[in-house]
Short mmCIF file of C-alpha atoms and ligand atoms in Angstrom, two decimals:
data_model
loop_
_atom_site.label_atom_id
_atom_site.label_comp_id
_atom_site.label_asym_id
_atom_site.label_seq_id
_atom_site.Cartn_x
_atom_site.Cartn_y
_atom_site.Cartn_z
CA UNK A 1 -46.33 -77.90 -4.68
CA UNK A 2 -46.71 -74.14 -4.83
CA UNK A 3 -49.43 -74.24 -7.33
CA UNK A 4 -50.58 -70.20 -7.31
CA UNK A 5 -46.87 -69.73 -8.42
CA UNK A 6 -47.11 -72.24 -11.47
CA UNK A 7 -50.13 -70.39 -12.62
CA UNK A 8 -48.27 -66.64 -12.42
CA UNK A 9 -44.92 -68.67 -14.16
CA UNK A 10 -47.08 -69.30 -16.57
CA UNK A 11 -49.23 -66.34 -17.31
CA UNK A 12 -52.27 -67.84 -15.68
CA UNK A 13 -52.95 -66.18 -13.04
CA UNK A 14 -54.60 -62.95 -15.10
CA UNK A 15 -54.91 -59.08 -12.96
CA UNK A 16 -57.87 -56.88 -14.29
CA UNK A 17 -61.35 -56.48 -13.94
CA UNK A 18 -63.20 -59.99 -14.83
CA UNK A 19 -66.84 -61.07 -14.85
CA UNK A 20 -66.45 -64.51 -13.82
CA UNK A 21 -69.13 -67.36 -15.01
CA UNK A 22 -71.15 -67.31 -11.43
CA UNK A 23 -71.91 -63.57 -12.65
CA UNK A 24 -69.33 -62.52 -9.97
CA UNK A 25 -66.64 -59.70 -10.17
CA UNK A 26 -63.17 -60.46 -9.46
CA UNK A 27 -59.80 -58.50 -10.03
CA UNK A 28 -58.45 -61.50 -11.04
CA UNK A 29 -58.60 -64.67 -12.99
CA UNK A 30 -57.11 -67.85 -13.27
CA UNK A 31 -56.60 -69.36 -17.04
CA UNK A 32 -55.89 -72.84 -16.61
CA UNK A 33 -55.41 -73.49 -20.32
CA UNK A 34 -52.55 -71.36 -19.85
CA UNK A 35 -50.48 -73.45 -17.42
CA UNK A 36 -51.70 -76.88 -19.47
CA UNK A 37 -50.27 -75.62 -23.08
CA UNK A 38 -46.78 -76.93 -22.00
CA UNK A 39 -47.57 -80.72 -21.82
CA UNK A 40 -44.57 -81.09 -18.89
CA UNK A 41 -46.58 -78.70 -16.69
CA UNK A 42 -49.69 -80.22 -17.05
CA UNK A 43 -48.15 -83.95 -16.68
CA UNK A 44 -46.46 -82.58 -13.54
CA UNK A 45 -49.32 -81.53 -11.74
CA UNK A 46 -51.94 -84.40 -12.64
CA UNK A 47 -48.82 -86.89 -11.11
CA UNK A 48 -49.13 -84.66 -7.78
CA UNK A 49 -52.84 -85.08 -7.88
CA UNK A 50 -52.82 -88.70 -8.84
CA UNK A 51 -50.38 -89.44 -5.44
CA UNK A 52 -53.20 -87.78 -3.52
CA UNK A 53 -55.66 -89.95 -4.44
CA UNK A 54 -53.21 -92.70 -4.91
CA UNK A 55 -52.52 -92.03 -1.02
CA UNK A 56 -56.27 -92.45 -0.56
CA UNK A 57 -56.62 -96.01 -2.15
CA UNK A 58 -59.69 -95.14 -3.62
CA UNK A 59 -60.67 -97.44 -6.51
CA UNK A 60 -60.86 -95.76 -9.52
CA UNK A 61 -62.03 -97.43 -13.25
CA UNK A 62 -62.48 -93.62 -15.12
CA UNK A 63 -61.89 -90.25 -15.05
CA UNK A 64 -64.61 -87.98 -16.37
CA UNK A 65 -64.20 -84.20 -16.99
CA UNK A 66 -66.80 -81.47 -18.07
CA UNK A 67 -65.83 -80.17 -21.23
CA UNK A 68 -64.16 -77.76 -22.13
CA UNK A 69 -62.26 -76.74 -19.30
CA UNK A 70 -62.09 -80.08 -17.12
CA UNK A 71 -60.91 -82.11 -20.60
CA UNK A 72 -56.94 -81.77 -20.32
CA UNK A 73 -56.73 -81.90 -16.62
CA UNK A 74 -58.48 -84.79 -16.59
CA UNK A 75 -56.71 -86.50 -19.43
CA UNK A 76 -53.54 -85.92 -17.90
CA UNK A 77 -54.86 -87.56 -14.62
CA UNK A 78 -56.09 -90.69 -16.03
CA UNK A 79 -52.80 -90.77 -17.89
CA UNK A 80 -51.16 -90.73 -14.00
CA UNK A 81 -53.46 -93.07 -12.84
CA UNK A 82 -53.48 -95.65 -15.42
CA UNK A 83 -57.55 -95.49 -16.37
CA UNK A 84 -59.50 -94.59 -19.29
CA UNK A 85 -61.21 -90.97 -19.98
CA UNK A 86 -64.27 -90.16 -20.75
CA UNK A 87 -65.70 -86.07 -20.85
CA UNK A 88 -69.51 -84.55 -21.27
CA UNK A 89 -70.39 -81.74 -23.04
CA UNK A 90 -73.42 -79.62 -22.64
CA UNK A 91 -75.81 -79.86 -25.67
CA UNK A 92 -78.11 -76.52 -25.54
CA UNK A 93 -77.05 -76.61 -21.73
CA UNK A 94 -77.89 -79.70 -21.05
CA UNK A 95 -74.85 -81.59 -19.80
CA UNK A 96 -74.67 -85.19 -21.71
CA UNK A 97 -72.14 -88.27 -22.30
CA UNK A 98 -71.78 -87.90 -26.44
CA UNK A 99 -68.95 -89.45 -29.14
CA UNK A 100 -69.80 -93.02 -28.38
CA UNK A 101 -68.55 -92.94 -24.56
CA UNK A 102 -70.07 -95.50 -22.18
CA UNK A 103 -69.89 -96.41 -18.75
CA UNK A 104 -71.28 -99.71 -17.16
CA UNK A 105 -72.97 -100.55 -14.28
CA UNK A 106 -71.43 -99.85 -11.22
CA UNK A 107 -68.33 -98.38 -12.69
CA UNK A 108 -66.42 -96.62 -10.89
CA UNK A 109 -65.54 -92.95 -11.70
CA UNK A 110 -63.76 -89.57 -10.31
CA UNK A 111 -64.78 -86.16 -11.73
CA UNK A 112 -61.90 -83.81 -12.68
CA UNK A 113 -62.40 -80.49 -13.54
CA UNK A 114 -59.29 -77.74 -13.68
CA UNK A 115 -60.77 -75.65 -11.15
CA UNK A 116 -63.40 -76.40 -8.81
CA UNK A 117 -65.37 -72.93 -7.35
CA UNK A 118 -68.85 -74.26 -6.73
CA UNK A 119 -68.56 -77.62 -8.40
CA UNK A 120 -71.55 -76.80 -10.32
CA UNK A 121 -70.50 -78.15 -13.87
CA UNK A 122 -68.54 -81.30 -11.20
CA UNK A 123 -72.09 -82.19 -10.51
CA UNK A 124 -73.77 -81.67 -13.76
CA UNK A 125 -71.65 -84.37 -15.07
CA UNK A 126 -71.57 -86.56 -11.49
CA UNK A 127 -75.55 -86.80 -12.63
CA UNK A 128 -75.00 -87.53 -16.12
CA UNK A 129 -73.00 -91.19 -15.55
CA UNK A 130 -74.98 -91.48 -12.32
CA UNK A 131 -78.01 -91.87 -14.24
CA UNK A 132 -76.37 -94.54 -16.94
CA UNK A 133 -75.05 -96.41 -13.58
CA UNK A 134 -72.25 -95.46 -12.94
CA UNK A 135 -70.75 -94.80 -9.24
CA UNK A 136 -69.11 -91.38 -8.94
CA UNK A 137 -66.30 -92.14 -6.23
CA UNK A 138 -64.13 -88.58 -5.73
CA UNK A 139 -64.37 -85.08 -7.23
CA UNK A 140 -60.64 -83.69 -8.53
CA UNK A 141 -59.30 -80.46 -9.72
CA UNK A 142 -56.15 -78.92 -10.04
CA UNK A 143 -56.85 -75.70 -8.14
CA UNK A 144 -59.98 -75.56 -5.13
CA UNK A 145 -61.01 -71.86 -5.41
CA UNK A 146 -61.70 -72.22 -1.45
CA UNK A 147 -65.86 -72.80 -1.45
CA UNK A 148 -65.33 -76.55 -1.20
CA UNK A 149 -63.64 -78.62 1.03
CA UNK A 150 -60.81 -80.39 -0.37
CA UNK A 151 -59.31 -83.41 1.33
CA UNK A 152 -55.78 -81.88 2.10
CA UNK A 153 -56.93 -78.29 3.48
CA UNK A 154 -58.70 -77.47 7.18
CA UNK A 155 -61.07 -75.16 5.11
CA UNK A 156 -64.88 -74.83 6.39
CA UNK A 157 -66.97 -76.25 3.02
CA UNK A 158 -68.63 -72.58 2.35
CA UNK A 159 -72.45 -72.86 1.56
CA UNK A 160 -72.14 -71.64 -2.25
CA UNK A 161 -70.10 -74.95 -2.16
CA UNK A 162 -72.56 -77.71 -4.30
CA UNK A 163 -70.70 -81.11 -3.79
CA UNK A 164 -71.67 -83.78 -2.08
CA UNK A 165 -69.70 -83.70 1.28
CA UNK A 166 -69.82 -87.63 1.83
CA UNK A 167 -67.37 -87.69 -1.77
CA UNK A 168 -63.63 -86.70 -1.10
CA UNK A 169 -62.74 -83.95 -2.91
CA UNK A 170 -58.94 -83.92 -4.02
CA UNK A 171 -57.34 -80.53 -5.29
CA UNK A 172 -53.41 -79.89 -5.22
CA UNK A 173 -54.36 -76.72 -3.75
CA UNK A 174 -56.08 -73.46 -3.43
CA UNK A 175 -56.29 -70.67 -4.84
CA UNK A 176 -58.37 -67.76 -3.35
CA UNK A 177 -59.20 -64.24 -3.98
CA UNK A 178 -61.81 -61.91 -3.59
CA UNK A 179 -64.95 -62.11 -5.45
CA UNK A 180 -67.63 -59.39 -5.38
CA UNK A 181 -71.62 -58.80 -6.31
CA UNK A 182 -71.81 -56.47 -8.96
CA UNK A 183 -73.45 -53.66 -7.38
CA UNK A 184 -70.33 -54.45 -4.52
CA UNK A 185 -67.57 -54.18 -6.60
CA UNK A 186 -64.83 -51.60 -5.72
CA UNK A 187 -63.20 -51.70 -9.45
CA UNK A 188 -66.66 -51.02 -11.28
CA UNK A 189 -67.09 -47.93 -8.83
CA UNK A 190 -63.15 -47.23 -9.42
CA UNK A 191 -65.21 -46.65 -12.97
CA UNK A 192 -64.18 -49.62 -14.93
CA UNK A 193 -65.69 -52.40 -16.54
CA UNK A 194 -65.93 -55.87 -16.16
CA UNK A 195 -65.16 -58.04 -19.24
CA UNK A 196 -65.72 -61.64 -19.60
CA UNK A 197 -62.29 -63.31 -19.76
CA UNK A 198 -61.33 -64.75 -22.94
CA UNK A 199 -63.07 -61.60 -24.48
CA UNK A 200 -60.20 -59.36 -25.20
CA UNK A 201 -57.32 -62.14 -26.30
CA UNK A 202 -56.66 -63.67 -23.02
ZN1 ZN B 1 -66.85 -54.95 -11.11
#
């Protein structure tokens, strides 16, 4: 699955000047709520990461995303794999597990999230049904932007990477691109600015 093409098909793959959530610069950006507002797309593409974990036979009793981004991926894929969903939300930062959702003992649980970079928010949430008792099993994503190392790829895991590397992490691919410090980046001395995606309509 050519996943970098699905995202441009779909307008997701966004060319400009972005400031990107690590506080990074980047020339572009990819908008996974974009390629999930057809419903076929997004059910296509949790199916090809459910028959890579599938392939795996890792036993799996819930999926849990971070909200916002992680919550239709990760619907989708418990949909393909047959398990409940659960998501956390940060409240004043703080990630927690709200609306009721529990998880027992020793259950046992993959993280999705639409895009892993640094698994950062992946982790936050790992902790979060950790601590109630849960057993987090795998990390998932649709698209690895290339700092972890995903099961399928011969990628080095990069340092910035924060995942465990004794979990599997299963992504349908990735997706890389440049990404620059501030005081590094060609396009603001090109004289533009970077804007915070979602900022101007996209
Ligand atoms: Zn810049």
């Amino acid at each position: 699955m050519d996943l970098k093409s699905i995202y441009k098909s779909q307008n997701a793959l966004l060319e400009g000047h972005f400031l990107l959530s690590s506080g990074k610069h980047s020339q572009f950006y990819l908008q996974s709520a974009k390629v999930l507002e057809d419903p076929t797309v997004a059910q296509q593409l949790a199916q090809e990461l459910a028959s890579q974990i599938k392939k795996a036979n890792i036993e799996i009793d819930t999926v849990c995303s971070p909200a916002l981004g992680g919550i239709l991926a990760g619907y989708e894929l418990a949909r393909a794999l047959g398990v409940r969903f659960i998501f956390t939300e940060r409240v004043e930062k703080i990630m927690t597990l709200r609306r009721g959702f529990e998880v027992s003992k020793d259950e046992k649980i993959i993280i999705c999230e639409d895009i892993i970079t640094t698994g950062g928010s992946a982790l936050e949430a790992s902790a979060v049904v950790e601590k109630l008792g849960a057993k987090v099993v795998a990390y998932s994503a649709l698209a690895n932007r290339g700092f972890c190392k995903a099961k399928n790829s011969d990628n080095a895991q990069k340092p910035e990477c924060k995942l465990p590397t004794d979990i599997p992490f299963f992504a349908i691919d990735s997706i890389e691109f440049e990404m620059y410090e501030a005081q590094n980046c060609p396009l603001c001395k090109d004289g533009s600015q970077a804007i915070k995606p979602g900022s101007r309509g996209n």
